PDB file of C-alpha atoms in Angstrom:
ATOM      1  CA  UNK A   1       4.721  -0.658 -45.525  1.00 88.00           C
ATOM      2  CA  UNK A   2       6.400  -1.385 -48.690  1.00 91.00           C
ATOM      3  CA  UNK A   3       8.540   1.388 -48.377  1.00 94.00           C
ATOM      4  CA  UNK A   4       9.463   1.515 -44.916  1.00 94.00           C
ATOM      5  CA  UNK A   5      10.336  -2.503 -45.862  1.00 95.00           C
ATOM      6  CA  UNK A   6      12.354  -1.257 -48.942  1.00 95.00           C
ATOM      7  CA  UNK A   7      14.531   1.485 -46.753  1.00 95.00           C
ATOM      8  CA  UNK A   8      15.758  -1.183 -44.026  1.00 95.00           C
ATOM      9  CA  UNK A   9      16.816  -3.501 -45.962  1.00 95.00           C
ATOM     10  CA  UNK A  10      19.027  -0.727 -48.171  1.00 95.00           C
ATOM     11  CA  UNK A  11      20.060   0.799 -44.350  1.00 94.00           C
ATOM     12  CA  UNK A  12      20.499  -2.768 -42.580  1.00 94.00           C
ATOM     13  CA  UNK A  13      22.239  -4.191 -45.678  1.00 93.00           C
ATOM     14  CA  UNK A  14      24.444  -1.840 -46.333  1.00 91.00           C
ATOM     15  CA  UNK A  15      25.761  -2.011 -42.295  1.00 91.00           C
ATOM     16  CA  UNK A  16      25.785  -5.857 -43.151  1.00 90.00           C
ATOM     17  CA  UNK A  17      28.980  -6.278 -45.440  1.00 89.00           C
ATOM     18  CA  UNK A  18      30.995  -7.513 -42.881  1.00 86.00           C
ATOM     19  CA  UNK A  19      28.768  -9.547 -41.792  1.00 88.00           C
ATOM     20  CA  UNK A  20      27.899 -11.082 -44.844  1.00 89.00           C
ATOM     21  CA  UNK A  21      30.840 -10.314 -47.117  1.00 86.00           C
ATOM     22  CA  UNK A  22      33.739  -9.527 -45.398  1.00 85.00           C
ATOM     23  CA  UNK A  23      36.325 -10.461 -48.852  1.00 87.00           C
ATOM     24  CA  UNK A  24      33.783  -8.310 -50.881  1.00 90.00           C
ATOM     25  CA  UNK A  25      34.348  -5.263 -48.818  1.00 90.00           C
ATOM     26  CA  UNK A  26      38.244  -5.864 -48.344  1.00 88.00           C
ATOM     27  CA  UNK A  27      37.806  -6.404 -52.190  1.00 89.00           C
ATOM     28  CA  UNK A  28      35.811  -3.887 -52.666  1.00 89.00           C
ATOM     29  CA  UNK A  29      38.332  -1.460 -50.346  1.00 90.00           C
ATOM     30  CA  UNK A  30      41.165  -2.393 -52.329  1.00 89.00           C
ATOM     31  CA  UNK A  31      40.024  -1.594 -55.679  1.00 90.00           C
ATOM     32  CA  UNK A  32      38.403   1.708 -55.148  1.00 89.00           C
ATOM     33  CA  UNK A  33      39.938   3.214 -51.832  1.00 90.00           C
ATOM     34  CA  UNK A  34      38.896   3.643 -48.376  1.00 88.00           C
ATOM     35  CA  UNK A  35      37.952   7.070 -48.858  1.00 91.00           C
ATOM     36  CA  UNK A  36      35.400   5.819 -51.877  1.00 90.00           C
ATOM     37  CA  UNK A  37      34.280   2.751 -50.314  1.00 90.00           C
ATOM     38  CA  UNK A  38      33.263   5.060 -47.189  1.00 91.00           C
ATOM     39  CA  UNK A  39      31.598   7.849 -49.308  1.00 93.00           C
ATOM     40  CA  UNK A  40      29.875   5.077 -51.655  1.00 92.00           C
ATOM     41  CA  UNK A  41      28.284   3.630 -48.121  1.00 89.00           C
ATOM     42  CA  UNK A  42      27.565   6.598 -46.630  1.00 93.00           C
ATOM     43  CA  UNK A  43      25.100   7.422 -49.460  1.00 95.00           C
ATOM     44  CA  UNK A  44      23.784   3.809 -49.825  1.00 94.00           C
ATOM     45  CA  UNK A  45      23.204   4.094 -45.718  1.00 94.00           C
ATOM     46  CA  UNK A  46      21.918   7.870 -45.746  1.00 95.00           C
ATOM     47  CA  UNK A  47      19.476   6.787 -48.866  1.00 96.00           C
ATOM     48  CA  UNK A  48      18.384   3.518 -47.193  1.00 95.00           C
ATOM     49  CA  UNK A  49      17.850   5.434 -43.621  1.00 94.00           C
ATOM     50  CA  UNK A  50      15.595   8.273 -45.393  1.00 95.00           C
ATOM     51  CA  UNK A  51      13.446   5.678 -47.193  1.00 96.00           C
ATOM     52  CA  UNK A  52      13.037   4.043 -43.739  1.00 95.00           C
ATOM     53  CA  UNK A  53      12.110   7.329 -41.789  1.00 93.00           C
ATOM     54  CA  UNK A  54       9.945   7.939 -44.641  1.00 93.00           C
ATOM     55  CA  UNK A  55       8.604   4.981 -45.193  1.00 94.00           C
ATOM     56  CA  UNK A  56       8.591   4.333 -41.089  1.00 92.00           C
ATOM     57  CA  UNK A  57       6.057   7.045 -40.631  1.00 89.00           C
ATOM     58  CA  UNK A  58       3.475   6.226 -43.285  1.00 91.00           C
ATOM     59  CA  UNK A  59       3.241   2.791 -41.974  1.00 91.00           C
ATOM     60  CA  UNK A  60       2.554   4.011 -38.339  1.00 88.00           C
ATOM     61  CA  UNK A  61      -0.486   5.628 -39.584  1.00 89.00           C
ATOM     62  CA  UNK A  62      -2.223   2.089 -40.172  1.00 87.00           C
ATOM     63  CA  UNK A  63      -0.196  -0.595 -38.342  1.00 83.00           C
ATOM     64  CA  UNK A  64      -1.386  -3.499 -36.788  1.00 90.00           C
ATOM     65  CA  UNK A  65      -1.740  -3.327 -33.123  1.00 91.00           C
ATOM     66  CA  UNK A  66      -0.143  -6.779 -31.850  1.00 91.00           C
ATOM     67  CA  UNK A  67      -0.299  -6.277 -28.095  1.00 88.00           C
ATOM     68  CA  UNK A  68      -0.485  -2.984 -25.794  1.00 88.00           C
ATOM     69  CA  UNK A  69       2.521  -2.912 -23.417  1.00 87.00           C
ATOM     70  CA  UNK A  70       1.806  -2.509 -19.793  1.00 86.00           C
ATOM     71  CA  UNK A  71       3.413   0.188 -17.395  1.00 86.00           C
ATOM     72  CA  UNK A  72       6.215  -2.200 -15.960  1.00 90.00           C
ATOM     73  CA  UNK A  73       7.764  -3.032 -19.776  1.00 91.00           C
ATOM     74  CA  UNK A  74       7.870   0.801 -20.757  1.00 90.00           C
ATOM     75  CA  UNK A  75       9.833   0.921 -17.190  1.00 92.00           C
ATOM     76  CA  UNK A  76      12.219  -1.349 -17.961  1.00 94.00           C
ATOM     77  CA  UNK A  77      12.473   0.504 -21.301  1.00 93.00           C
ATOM     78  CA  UNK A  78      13.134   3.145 -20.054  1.00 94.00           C
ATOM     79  CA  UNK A  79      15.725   1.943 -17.983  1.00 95.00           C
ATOM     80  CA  UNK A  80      17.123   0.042 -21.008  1.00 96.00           C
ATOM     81  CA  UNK A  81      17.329   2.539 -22.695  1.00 95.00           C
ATOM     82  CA  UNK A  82      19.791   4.462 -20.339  1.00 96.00           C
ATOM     83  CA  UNK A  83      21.985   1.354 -20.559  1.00 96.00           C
ATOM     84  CA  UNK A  84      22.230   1.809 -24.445  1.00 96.00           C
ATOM     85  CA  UNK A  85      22.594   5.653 -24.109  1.00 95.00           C
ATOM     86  CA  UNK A  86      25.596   4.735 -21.815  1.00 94.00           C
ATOM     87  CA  UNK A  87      26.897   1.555 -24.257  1.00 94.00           C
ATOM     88  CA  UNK A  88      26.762   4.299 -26.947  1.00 92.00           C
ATOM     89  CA  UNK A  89      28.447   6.413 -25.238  1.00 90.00           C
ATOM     90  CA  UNK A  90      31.192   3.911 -24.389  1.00 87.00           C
ATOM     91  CA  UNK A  91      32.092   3.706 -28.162  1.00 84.00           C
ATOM     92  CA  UNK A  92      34.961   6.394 -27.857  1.00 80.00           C
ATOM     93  CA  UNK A  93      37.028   7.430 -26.175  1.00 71.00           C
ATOM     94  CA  UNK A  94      38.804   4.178 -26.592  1.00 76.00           C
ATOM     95  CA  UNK A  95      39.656   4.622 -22.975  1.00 82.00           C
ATOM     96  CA  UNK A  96      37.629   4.033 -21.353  1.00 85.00           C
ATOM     97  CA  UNK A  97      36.704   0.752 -19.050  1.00 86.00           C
ATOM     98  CA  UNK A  98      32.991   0.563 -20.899  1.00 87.00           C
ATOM     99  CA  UNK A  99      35.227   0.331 -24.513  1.00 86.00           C
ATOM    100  CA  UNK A 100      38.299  -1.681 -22.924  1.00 82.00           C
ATOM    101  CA  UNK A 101      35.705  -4.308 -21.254  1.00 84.00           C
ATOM    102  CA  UNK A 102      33.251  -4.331 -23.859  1.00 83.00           C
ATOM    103  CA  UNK A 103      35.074  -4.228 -27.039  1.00 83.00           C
ATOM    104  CA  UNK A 104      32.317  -3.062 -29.235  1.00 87.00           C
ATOM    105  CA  UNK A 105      29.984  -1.023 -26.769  1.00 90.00           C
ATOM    106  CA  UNK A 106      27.848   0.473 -29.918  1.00 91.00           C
ATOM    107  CA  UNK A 107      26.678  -2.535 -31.376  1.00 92.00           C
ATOM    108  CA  UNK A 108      25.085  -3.917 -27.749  1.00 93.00           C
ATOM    109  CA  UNK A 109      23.792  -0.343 -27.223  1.00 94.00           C
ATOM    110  CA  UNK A 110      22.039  -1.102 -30.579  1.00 95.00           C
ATOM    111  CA  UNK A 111      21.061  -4.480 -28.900  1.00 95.00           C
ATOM    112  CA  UNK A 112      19.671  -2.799 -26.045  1.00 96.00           C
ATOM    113  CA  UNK A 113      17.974  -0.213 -27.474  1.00 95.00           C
ATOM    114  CA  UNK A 114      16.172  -3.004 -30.256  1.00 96.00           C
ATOM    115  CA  UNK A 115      14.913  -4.673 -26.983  1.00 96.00           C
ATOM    116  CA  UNK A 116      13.906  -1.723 -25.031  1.00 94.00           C
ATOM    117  CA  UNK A 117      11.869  -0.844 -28.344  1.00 93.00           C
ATOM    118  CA  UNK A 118      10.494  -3.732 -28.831  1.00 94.00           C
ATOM    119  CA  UNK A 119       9.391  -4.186 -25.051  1.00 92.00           C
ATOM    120  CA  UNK A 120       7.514  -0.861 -25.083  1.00 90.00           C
ATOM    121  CA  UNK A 121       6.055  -0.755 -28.974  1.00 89.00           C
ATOM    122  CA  UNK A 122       3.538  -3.756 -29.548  1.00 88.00           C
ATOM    123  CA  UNK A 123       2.335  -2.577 -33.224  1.00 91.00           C
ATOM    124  CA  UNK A 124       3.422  -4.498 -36.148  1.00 94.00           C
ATOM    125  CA  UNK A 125       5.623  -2.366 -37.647  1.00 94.00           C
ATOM    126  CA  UNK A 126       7.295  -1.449 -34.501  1.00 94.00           C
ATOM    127  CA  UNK A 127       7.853  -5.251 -33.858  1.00 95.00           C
ATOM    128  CA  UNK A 128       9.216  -5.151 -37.721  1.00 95.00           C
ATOM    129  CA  UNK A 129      11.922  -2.633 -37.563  1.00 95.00           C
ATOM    130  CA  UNK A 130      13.131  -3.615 -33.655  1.00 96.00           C
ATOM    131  CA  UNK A 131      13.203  -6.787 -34.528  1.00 96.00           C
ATOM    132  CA  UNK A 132      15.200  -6.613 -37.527  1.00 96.00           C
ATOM    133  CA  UNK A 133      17.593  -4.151 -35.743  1.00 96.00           C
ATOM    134  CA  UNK A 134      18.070  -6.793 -32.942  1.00 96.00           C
ATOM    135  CA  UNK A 135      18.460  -8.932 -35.154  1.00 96.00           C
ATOM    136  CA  UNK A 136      20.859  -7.776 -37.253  1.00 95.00           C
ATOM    137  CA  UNK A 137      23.047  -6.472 -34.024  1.00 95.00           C
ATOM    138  CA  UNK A 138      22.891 -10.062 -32.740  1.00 94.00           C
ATOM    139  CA  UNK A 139      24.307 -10.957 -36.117  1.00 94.00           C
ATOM    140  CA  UNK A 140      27.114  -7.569 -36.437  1.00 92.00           C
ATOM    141  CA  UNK A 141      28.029  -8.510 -32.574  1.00 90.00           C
ATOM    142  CA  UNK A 142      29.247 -11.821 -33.887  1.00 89.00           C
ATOM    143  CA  UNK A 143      30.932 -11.073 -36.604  1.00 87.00           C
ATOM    144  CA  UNK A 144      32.383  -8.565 -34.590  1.00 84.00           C
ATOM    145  CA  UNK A 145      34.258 -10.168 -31.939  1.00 81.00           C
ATOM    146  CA  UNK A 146      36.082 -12.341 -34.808  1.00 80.00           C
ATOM    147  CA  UNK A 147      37.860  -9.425 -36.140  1.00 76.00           C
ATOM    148  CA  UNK A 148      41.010  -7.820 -34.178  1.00 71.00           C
ATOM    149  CA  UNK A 149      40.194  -5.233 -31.936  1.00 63.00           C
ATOM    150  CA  UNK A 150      42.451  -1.776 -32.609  1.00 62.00           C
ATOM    151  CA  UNK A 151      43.455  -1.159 -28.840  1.00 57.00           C
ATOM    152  CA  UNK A 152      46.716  -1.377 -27.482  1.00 57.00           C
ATOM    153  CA  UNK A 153      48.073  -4.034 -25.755  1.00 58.00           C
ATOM    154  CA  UNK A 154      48.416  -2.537 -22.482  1.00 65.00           C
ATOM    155  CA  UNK A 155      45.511  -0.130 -22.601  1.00 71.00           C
ATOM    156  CA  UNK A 156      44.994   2.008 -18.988  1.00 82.00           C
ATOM    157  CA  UNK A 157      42.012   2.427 -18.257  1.00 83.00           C
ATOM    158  CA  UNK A 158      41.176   5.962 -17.491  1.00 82.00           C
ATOM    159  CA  UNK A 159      38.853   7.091 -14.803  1.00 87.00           C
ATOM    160  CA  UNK A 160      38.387  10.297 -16.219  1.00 89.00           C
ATOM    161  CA  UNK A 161      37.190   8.911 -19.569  1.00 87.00           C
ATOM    162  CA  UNK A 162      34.635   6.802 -18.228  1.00 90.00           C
ATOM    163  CA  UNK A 163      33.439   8.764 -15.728  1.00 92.00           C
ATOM    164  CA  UNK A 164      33.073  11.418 -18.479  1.00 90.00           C
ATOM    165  CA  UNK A 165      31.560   8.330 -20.524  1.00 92.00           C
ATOM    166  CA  UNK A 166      28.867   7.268 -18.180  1.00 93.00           C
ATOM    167  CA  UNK A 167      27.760  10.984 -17.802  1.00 94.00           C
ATOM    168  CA  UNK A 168      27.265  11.389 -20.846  1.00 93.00           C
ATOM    169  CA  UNK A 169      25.335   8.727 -21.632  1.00 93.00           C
ATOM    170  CA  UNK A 170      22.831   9.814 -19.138  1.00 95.00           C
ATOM    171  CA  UNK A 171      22.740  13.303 -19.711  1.00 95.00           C
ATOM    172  CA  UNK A 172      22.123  11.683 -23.746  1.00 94.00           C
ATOM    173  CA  UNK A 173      18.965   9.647 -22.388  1.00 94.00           C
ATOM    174  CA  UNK A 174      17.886  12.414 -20.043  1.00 94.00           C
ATOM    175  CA  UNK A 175      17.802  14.691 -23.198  1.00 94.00           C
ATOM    176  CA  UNK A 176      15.614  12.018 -25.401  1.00 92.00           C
ATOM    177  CA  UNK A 177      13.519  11.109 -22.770  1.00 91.00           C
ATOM    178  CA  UNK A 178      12.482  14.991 -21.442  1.00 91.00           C
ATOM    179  CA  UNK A 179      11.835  16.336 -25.194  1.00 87.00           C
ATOM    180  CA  UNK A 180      14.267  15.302 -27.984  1.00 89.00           C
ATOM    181  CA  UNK A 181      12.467  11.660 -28.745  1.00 88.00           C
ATOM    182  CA  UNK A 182       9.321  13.634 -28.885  1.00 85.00           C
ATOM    183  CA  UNK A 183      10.780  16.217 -31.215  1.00 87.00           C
ATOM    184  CA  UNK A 184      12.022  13.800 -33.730  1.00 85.00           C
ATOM    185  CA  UNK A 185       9.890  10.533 -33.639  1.00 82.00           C
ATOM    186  CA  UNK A 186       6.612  12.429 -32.257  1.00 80.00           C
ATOM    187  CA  UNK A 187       6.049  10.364 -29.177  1.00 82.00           C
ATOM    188  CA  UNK A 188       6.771  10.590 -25.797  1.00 84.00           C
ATOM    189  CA  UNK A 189       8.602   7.752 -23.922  1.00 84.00           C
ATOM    190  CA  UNK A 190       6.648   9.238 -20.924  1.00 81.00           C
ATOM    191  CA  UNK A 191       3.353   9.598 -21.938  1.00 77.00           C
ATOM    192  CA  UNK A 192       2.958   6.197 -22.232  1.00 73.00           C
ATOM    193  CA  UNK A 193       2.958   5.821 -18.495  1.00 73.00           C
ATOM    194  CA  UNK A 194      -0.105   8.158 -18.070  1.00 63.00           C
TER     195      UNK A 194
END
């Protein structure tokens, strides 16, 4: 646990600068360059995120069970789920009505997907990382919506785009819930309803 512990916080604190530290980064930025400051956080994240998977899976083995979720929550996970496959989605192209509407469509897909997670996982670790993802989009969502948005003024709205959007944010989900989740996590979202 210790390790799966130690990789979120590197992963979850190094998404949390603006959050947290907004001056630090811009200071940060300044000194060094954008192109640094992104490379130097792309390691810190990419370090953090494979002590987590790591970390993640040897704490599976022996986690507390806290509750066993019943058919109707892994439904509405499921259909949760397809709502943050779609918010995802909505991140680009800037376009498009889910982006223009939304502002910052990633961070509640992240929000969405936390919930749907923790709905339909009732171990303690599960309740751990969900939680602190939830958590930590709550926080990001906030913090968010105080900086300027980089749209234009008079953005269209193109049907195209989010009609291109919203398909592929189901065609996303339909891929993770039909094989992909059970390729890279090991469980299916489905089996759980059997």
């Amino acid at each position: 646990m210790a390790l799966f512990l130690i990789g979120l916080v590197i992963f979850l604190g190094s998404h949390s600068t603006r959050i947290f530290a907004e001056s630090w980064r811009n200071n940060m930025i300044d000194r060094i360059g954008e192109v640094k400051w992104k490379g130097l956080y792309t390691i810190i994240s990419l370090i953090g995120f494979i002590i987590m998977v790591i970390g993640y899976g040897q704490a599976r083995q022996s986690t507390v069970v806290l509750w066993q979720p019943n058919s109707f929550l892994i439904y509405i996970a499921l259909v949760l789920n397809l709502i943050a496959f779609i918010f995802l989605a909505g991140s680009s192209p800037s376009n498009n009505a889910i982006r223009l509407k939304l502002k910052h469509p990633m961070i509640l897909g992240v929000k969405v997907w936390a919930l749907a997670h923790l709905l339909s996982n009732g171990t303690l670790v599960n309740l751990i990382l969900f939680g602190a993802f939830l958590i930590w989009a709550v926080l990001d969502f906030r913090s968010a919506r105080k900086r300027p948005v980089h749209t234009p003024e008079k953005a269209i709205v193109s049907t195209k785009a989010t009609v291109i959007t919203i398909a592929s944010g189901i065609i996303l989900w339909i891929i993770f819930i039909f094989g992909l989740h059970q390729y890279l996590i090991g469980v299916s979202p489905l089996a759980q309803l059997s």
